Coordinates of N, CA and C in Angstrom, one line a residue:
M1 N 0.8 -1.2 0.0 CA 0.0 0.0 0.0 C 0.9 1.2 0.0
R2 N 0.5 2.2 -0.8 CA 1.3 3.5 -0.9 C 0.9 4.4 0.2
W3 N 1.8 5.4 0.4 CA 1.5 6.4 1.4 C 0.2 7.2 1.0
G4 N -0.7 7.4 1.9 CA -1.9 8.2 1.6 C -3.1 7.3 1.3
S5 N -2.9 6.0 0.9 CA -4.0 5.2 0.6 C -4.4 4.4 1.9
M6 N -5.7 4.1 2.1 CA -6.1 3.5 3.3 C -6.6 2.1 3.0
I7 N -7.2 1.9 1.8 CA -7.8 0.6 1.4 C -7.2 0.0 0.2
F8 N -7.1 0.7 -0.9 CA -6.5 0.2 -2.1 C -5.3 1.0 -2.5
D9 N -4.4 0.4 -3.3 CA -3.2 1.1 -3.9 C -3.6 2.1 -5.0
T10 N -4.6 1.8 -5.7 CA -5.0 2.7 -6.8 C -5.8 3.9 -6.3
T11 N -5.3 5.1 -6.6 CA -5.8 6.3 -6.0 C -7.3 6.4 -6.1
W12 N -7.8 6.4 -7.4 CA -9.3 6.6 -7.6 C -10.1 5.5 -6.9
L13 N -9.6 4.3 -6.9 CA -10.4 3.2 -6.2 C -10.3 3.4 -4.7
D14 N -9.2 3.9 -4.2 CA -9.1 4.1 -2.7 C -10.0 5.3 -2.3
I15 N -10.1 6.3 -3.1 CA -11.0 7.5 -2.8 C -12.4 7.0 -2.8
A16 N -12.8 6.2 -3.8 CA -14.2 5.8 -3.9 C -14.5 4.8 -2.7
A17 N -13.6 3.9 -2.4 CA -13.9 3.0 -1.3 C -14.0 3.7 0.0
R18 N -13.0 4.7 0.2 CA -13.1 5.5 1.5 C -14.4 6.2 1.6
G19 N -14.8 6.8 0.5 CA -16.1 7.6 0.6 C -17.3 6.7 0.9
I20 N -17.3 5.5 0.4 CA -18.4 4.6 0.7 C -18.3 3.9 2.0
I21 N -17.2 3.3 2.2 CA -17.0 2.5 3.4 C -16.9 3.3 4.7
L22 N -16.2 4.5 4.7 CA -16.1 5.3 5.9 C -17.4 6.0 6.2
A23 N -18.1 6.4 5.2 CA -19.4 7.1 5.4 C -20.4 6.0 6.0
A24 N -20.4 4.8 5.5 CA -21.3 3.8 6.0 C -20.9 3.4 7.4
A25 N -19.6 3.3 7.7 CA -19.1 3.0 9.1 C -19.5 4.1 10.0
A26 N -19.4 5.4 9.6 CA -19.8 6.5 10.5 C -21.3 6.5 10.8
I27 N -22.1 6.3 9.7 CA -23.5 6.2 9.9 C -23.9 5.1 10.9
L28 N -23.3 3.9 10.7 CA -23.6 2.8 11.5 C -23.2 3.1 13.0
W29 N -22.1 3.8 13.1 CA -21.6 4.2 14.5 C -22.6 5.1 15.1
V30 N -23.2 6.1 14.4 CA -24.2 7.0 14.9 C -25.4 6.2 15.3
V31 N -25.8 5.2 14.5 CA -27.0 4.4 14.9 C -26.8 3.7 16.2
V32 N -25.6 3.1 16.3 CA -25.2 2.4 17.6 C -25.3 3.4 18.8
L33 N -24.7 4.6 18.6 CA -24.7 5.6 19.7 C -26.2 6.1 20.0
V34 N -27.0 6.2 19.0 CA -28.4 6.6 19.2 C -29.1 5.5 19.9
R35 N -28.9 4.3 19.6 CA -29.5 3.1 20.2 C -29.1 3.1 21.7
I36 N -27.9 3.4 22.0 CA -27.4 3.5 23.4 C -28.0 4.6 24.2
N37 N -28.0 5.8 23.5 CA -28.3 7.1 24.2 C -29.8 7.4 24.1
G38 N -30.5 6.9 23.1 CA -31.9 7.1 22.9 C -32.2 8.1 21.7
L39 N -33.4 8.1 21.2 CA -33.7 9.0 20.1 C -33.7 10.5 20.5
R40 N -33.8 10.8 21.7 CA -33.7 12.2 22.2 C -32.4 12.8 21.7
S41 N -31.4 12.0 21.4 CA -30.1 12.5 21.0 C -30.2 13.4 19.7
L42 N -31.1 13.1 18.8 CA -31.2 13.8 17.6 C -32.5 14.7 17.5
S43 N -33.1 15.0 18.7 CA -34.3 15.8 18.7 C -33.9 17.3 18.6
K44 N -34.9 18.1 18.4 CA -34.6 19.6 18.4 C -35.3 20.2 19.6
M45 N -35.3 19.5 20.7 CA -36.1 20.1 21.8 C -35.5 21.3 22.5
T46 N -34.2 21.4 22.5 CA -33.5 22.5 23.0 C -32.4 23.0 22.0
N47 N -31.9 24.2 22.3 CA -30.8 24.7 21.5 C -29.6 23.8 21.6
F48 N -29.4 23.2 22.7 CA -28.3 22.3 22.9 C -28.4 21.1 22.0
D49 N -29.6 20.6 21.9 CA -29.9 19.4 21.0 C -29.6 19.8 19.6
F50 N -30.0 21.0 19.2 CA -29.8 21.5 17.8 C -28.3 21.5 17.5
V51 N -27.5 22.1 18.4 CA -26.1 22.2 18.2 C -25.5 20.8 18.1
M52 N -26.0 19.8 18.9 CA -25.5 18.4 18.9 C -25.7 17.8 17.5
T53 N -26.9 18.1 17.0 CA -27.2 17.5 15.6 C -26.3 18.1 14.6
V54 N -26.1 19.4 14.6 CA -25.2 20.0 13.6 C -23.8 19.5 13.7
A55 N -23.3 19.4 15.0 CA -21.9 19.0 15.2 C -21.8 17.5 14.8
L56 N -22.8 16.7 15.1 CA -22.7 15.3 14.7 C -22.6 15.2 13.2
G57 N -23.4 15.9 12.5 CA -23.4 15.9 11.0 C -22.0 16.3 10.5
S58 N -21.4 17.3 11.1 CA -20.1 17.7 10.7 C -19.0 16.6 10.9
L59 N -19.2 15.9 12.0 CA -18.2 14.8 12.3 C -18.4 13.6 11.4
V60 N -19.7 13.3 11.0 CA -19.9 12.2 10.1 C -19.3 12.6 8.8
A61 N -19.4 13.8 8.3 CA -18.8 14.2 7.1 C -17.2 14.1 7.2
G62 N -16.7 14.5 8.3 CA -15.3 14.4 8.5 C -14.8 13.0 8.5
A63 N -15.6 12.1 9.1 CA -15.2 10.7 9.1 C -15.2 10.1 7.7
A64 N -16.2 10.5 6.9 CA -16.4 10.0 5.5 C -15.2 10.5 4.6
Q65 N -14.7 11.7 5.0 CA -13.6 12.3 4.2 C -12.2 12.1 4.8
A66 N -12.1 11.2 5.8 CA -10.8 11.0 6.4 C -9.8 10.4 5.4
S67 N -8.6 10.9 5.5 CA -7.6 10.5 4.6 C -6.6 9.5 5.2
D68 N -6.8 9.2 6.5 CA -6.0 8.2 7.2 C -6.8 7.7 8.4
W69 N -6.4 6.5 8.9 CA -7.2 5.9 10.0 C -7.2 6.7 11.2
K70 N -6.1 7.4 11.5 CA -6.1 8.2 12.7 C -7.2 9.3 12.7
A71 N -7.4 10.0 11.6 CA -8.4 11.0 11.4 C -9.8 10.4 11.5
F72 N -9.9 9.2 10.9 CA -11.2 8.5 11.0 C -11.6 8.1 12.5
A73 N -10.6 7.6 13.2 CA -10.8 7.2 14.6 C -11.1 8.4 15.4
Q74 N -10.4 9.5 15.2 CA -10.6 10.7 15.9 C -12.1 11.2 15.7
A75 N -12.6 11.2 14.5 CA -14.0 11.6 14.3 C -15.0 10.7 15.0
M76 N -14.7 9.4 15.0 CA -15.6 8.4 15.6 C -15.6 8.6 17.1
V77 N -14.4 8.8 17.7 CA -14.3 9.1 19.2 C -15.0 10.4 19.5
A78 N -14.9 11.4 18.7 CA -15.5 12.7 18.9 C -17.0 12.5 18.9
M79 N -17.6 11.7 18.0 CA -19.0 11.4 18.0 C -19.4 10.8 19.3
A80 N -18.7 9.9 19.8 CA -19.0 9.3 21.1 C -19.0 10.3 22.2
G81 N -18.0 11.2 22.1 CA -17.8 12.3 23.1 C -19.0 13.2 23.1
L82 N -19.5 13.5 21.9 CA -20.7 14.4 21.8 C -21.9 13.8 22.5
F83 N -22.1 12.5 22.2 CA -23.2 11.8 22.9 C -23.0 11.7 24.4
L84 N -21.8 11.6 24.9 CA -21.6 11.6 26.3 C -21.8 13.0 26.9
V85 N -21.4 14.0 26.2 CA -21.6 15.4 26.7 C -23.1 15.6 26.8
Q86 N -23.8 15.2 25.7 CA -25.3 15.5 25.7 C -26.0 14.7 26.8
F87 N -25.6 13.5 27.0 CA -26.2 12.6 28.1 C -25.9 13.3 29.4
L88 N -24.7 13.7 29.7 CA -24.4 14.4 31.0 C -25.1 15.7 31.1
A89 N -25.2 16.5 30.1 CA -25.9 17.8 30.1 C -27.4 17.5 30.4
A90 N -28.0 16.5 29.8 CA -29.4 16.2 30.1 C -29.6 15.8 31.5
R91 N -28.7 15.0 32.1 CA -28.8 14.6 33.5 C -28.7 15.8 34.4
I92 N -27.8 16.7 34.1 CA -27.6 17.9 34.9 C -28.8 18.8 34.8
R93 N -29.3 19.0 33.6 CA -30.5 19.9 33.4 C -31.7 19.3 34.2
K94 N -31.8 18.0 34.2 CA -32.9 17.3 34.8 C -32.9 17.5 36.3
S95 N -31.7 17.5 36.9 CA -31.5 17.5 38.3 C -31.4 19.0 38.9
S96 N -31.2 20.0 38.1 CA -30.9 21.3 38.6 C -31.6 22.4 37.7
D97 N -32.6 23.1 38.4 CA -33.3 24.1 37.7 C -32.3 25.3 37.2
S98 N -31.4 25.6 38.1 CA -30.4 26.7 37.7 C -29.6 26.3 36.5
A99 N -29.2 25.0 36.4 CA -28.4 24.5 35.3 C -29.3 24.6 34.0
E100 N -30.6 24.2 34.2 CA -31.5 24.2 33.0 C -31.7 25.6 32.5
D101 N -31.8 26.6 33.5 CA -32.0 28.0 33.1 C -30.7 28.5 32.3
A102 N -29.6 28.1 32.8 CA -28.3 28.5 32.1 C -28.1 27.9 30.8
M103 N -28.6 26.7 30.5 CA -28.4 26.0 29.3 C -29.5 26.1 28.3
Q104 N -30.6 26.7 28.6 CA -31.7 26.7 27.7 C -32.4 28.0 27.7
N105 N -32.8 28.5 26.6 CA -33.6 29.7 26.4 C -35.0 29.5 26.9
D106 N -35.7 30.5 27.3 CA -37.1 30.4 27.6 C -37.9 30.6 26.3
P107 N -39.1 30.0 26.2 CA -39.9 30.3 25.1 C -40.5 31.7 25.3
V108 N -40.8 32.5 24.3 CA -41.2 33.9 24.4 C -42.4 34.1 23.5
F109 N -43.4 34.8 24.1 CA -44.6 35.2 23.3 C -44.1 36.3 22.2
L110 N -44.5 36.1 21.0 CA -44.3 37.0 20.0 C -45.7 37.7 19.6
M111 N -46.8 37.0 20.0 CA -48.1 37.5 19.8 C -49.0 36.9 20.8
R112 N -50.0 37.7 21.3 CA -50.8 37.1 22.4 C -52.2 37.7 22.2
N113 N -53.2 36.8 22.0 CA -54.6 37.2 21.9 C -54.8 38.3 20.8
G114 N -54.2 38.0 19.6 CA -54.4 38.8 18.4 C -53.5 40.0 18.4
E115 N -52.7 40.3 19.4 CA -51.9 41.5 19.4 C -50.4 41.1 19.3
F116 N -49.7 41.9 18.5 CA -48.3 41.7 18.4 C -47.6 42.1 19.7
C117 N -46.6 41.4 20.1 CA -45.8 41.8 21.3 C -44.5 42.5 20.7
D118 N -44.6 43.8 20.5 CA -43.6 44.5 19.8 C -42.2 44.5 20.6
A119 N -42.3 44.6 21.9 CA -41.1 44.5 22.7 C -40.4 43.2 22.6
A120 N -41.1 42.1 22.5 CA -40.6 40.8 22.3 C -40.0 40.6 20.9
L121 N -40.7 41.1 19.9 CA -40.2 41.1 18.5 C -38.8 41.8 18.5
K122 N -38.7 42.9 19.1 CA -37.5 43.7 19.1 C -36.4 42.9 19.8
K123 N -36.7 42.4 21.0 CA -35.7 41.8 21.8 C -35.2 40.5 21.2
T124 N -36.1 39.7 20.5 CA -35.7 38.5 19.9 C -35.2 38.6 18.4
R125 N -35.3 39.9 18.0 CA -34.8 40.2 16.6 C -35.6 39.4 15.5
V126 N -36.9 39.3 15.8 CA -37.8 38.7 14.8 C -38.6 39.8 14.1
A127 N -38.5 39.8 12.8 CA -39.2 40.9 12.0 C -40.7 40.6 11.9
K128 N -41.5 41.6 12.0 CA -42.9 41.4 11.9 C -43.3 40.7 10.6
S129 N -42.6 41.0 9.6 CA -42.9 40.4 8.3 C -42.7 38.9 8.3
D130 N -41.6 38.5 9.1 CA -41.4 37.0 9.2 C -42.5 36.4 10.1
L131 N -42.9 37.1 11.1 CA -44.0 36.5 11.9 C -45.3 36.4 11.1
I132 N -45.6 37.4 10.3 CA -46.8 37.4 9.5 C -46.7 36.2 8.5
A133 N -45.5 35.9 7.9 CA -45.3 34.8 7.1 C -45.6 33.5 7.8
K134 N -45.2 33.4 9.1 CA -45.5 32.2 9.9 C -47.0 32.1 10.1
L135 N -47.7 33.2 10.3 CA -49.1 33.1 10.5 C -49.8 32.6 9.2
R136 N -49.3 33.0 8.1 CA -49.8 32.5 6.8 C -49.6 31.0 6.7
E137 N -48.4 30.6 7.0 CA -48.1 29.1 7.0 C -49.0 28.3 7.9
A138 N -49.4 28.9 9.0 CA -50.3 28.2 9.9 C -51.8 28.4 9.5
N139 N -52.1 29.0 8.4 CA -53.4 29.2 7.9 C -54.3 30.1 8.7
V140 N -53.6 31.1 9.3 CA -54.4 32.1 10.1 C -55.1 33.0 9.2
L141 N -56.4 33.2 9.3 CA -57.2 34.0 8.5 C -57.6 35.3 9.2
D142 N -57.5 35.3 10.5 CA -57.9 36.5 11.3 C -57.0 36.6 12.5
Y143 N -56.4 37.8 12.7 CA -55.5 37.9 13.9 C -56.3 37.7 15.2
G144 N -57.6 38.0 15.2 CA -58.4 37.8 16.4 C -58.5 36.3 16.8
Q145 N -58.2 35.4 15.9 CA -58.2 34.0 16.2 C -56.9 33.5 16.8
V146 N -55.9 34.3 16.7 CA -54.6 33.9 17.2 C -54.5 34.1 18.7
R147 N -54.4 32.9 19.4 CA -54.3 32.9 20.9 C -52.9 33.2 21.3
A148 N -51.9 32.6 20.6 CA -50.5 32.9 21.0 C -49.6 32.5 19.8
V149 N -48.5 33.2 19.7 CA -47.4 32.8 18.8 C -46.2 32.8 19.7
V150 N -45.5 31.7 19.7 CA -44.4 31.5 20.7 C -43.1 31.2 19.9
L151 N -42.1 31.9 20.2 CA -40.7 31.6 19.8 C -40.2 30.5 20.7
E152 N -40.1 29.3 20.3 CA -39.7 28.2 21.1 C -38.2 28.2 21.4
T153 N -37.8 27.4 22.4 CA -36.4 27.3 22.8 C -35.5 26.9 21.6
T154 N -36.0 26.2 20.6 CA -35.3 25.7 19.5 C -35.2 26.7 18.4
G155 N -35.9 27.8 18.5 CA -36.0 28.8 17.4 C -37.2 28.6 16.5
D156 N -37.9 27.5 16.7 CA -39.1 27.2 15.9 C -40.2 28.2 16.4
V157 N -41.2 28.5 15.6 CA -42.3 29.4 15.9 C -43.6 28.5 15.9
S158 N -44.2 28.6 17.1 CA -45.5 27.8 17.2 C -46.7 28.8 17.2
V159 N -47.6 28.5 16.3 CA -48.8 29.4 16.2 C -50.0 28.6 16.8
L160 N -50.6 29.2 17.8 CA -51.8 28.6 18.4 C -53.0 29.4 18.1
H161 N -53.9 28.9 17.4 CA -55.1 29.7 17.0 C -56.3 28.9 17.1
G162 N -57.4 29.5 17.2 CA -58.7 28.9 17.3 C -59.6 29.6 18.4
N163 N -60.6 28.9 18.8 CA -61.6 29.5 19.7 C -61.2 29.4 21.2
H164 N -60.4 28.4 21.5 CA -60.0 28.2 22.9 C -58.6 27.8 23.1
L165 N -57.9 28.2 24.1 CA -56.5 27.8 24.4 C -56.4 27.3 25.8
D166 N -56.0 26.1 26.0 CA -55.7 25.6 27.3 C -54.5 26.2 27.8
E167 N -54.6 27.0 28.9 CA -53.5 27.8 29.5 C -52.3 27.0 29.9
T168 N -52.5 25.7 30.1 CA -51.3 24.9 30.5 C -50.3 24.8 29.3
L169 N -50.8 25.0 28.1 CA -49.9 25.0 26.9 C -48.9 26.1 26.9
I170 N -49.2 27.2 27.7 CA -48.3 28.4 27.6 C -47.9 28.8 29.0
E171 N -48.0 27.9 30.0 CA -47.7 28.3 31.4 C -46.2 28.7 31.6
N172 N -45.3 28.2 30.8 CA -43.9 28.5 31.0 C -43.3 29.4 29.9
V173 N -44.2 30.1 29.2 CA -43.8 31.0 28.1 C -43.6 32.4 28.8
K174 N -42.5 33.0 28.4 CA -42.0 34.3 29.0 C -42.7 35.5 28.3
R175 N -43.1 36.4 29.0 CA -43.7 37.7 28.5 C -42.6 38.7 28.6
V176 N -42.3 39.4 27.5 CA -41.2 40.4 27.5 C -41.9 41.8 27.5

C-alpha cells in the first residue's frame, strides 16, 4: 500500500472505497450511539440538542472524508464524546433548575390574543414580516383567532389559534 492510501493502492479506487466504506461506518456508528443514548439524541427540543445535531453531521462528514485511519478514529471518538456530553448535560439539566436555566432559552410570546408583542419582537430580533409569514403558513385568516405565537427554545415558531386555548400549553412562556 502506498502512502496516503487506506484501502486500495489505486488512488481513484481508494478514494471511492473510502467515501463509501467510511461514510457507511460513520452512519452505523451513529445508529449504535443513538440506540445506546436514545432517540432524544437527535431531537430539536433545546438549542443544545440542535447544536448536537449540527456537530454530529459535521463529524460524520469528517469521518467520511478521512484520509487516514487516525483522522477516522478521531472523528468516531468525537461522535461518542458528543453523545456523552449530551447525556451528561441532560442529566444535569434534569436535576438542577439553575443549570437548566443557564443551558436553555425560555420560550417567548411574539403575539398574544391577536396582538403583536412589539417589545418581544425587538428583543428576539424577529421581523414582523417574518412573523406574518409564519401566520400564513399556519393558515391564520384572522388575527383575532390567534391565541398565542411562541418563539420556542429551539428557534421554531408555534402558532396557536382557534376559539379556545388551554392555558397549560403556555404556562412556561415568557412575556417580554
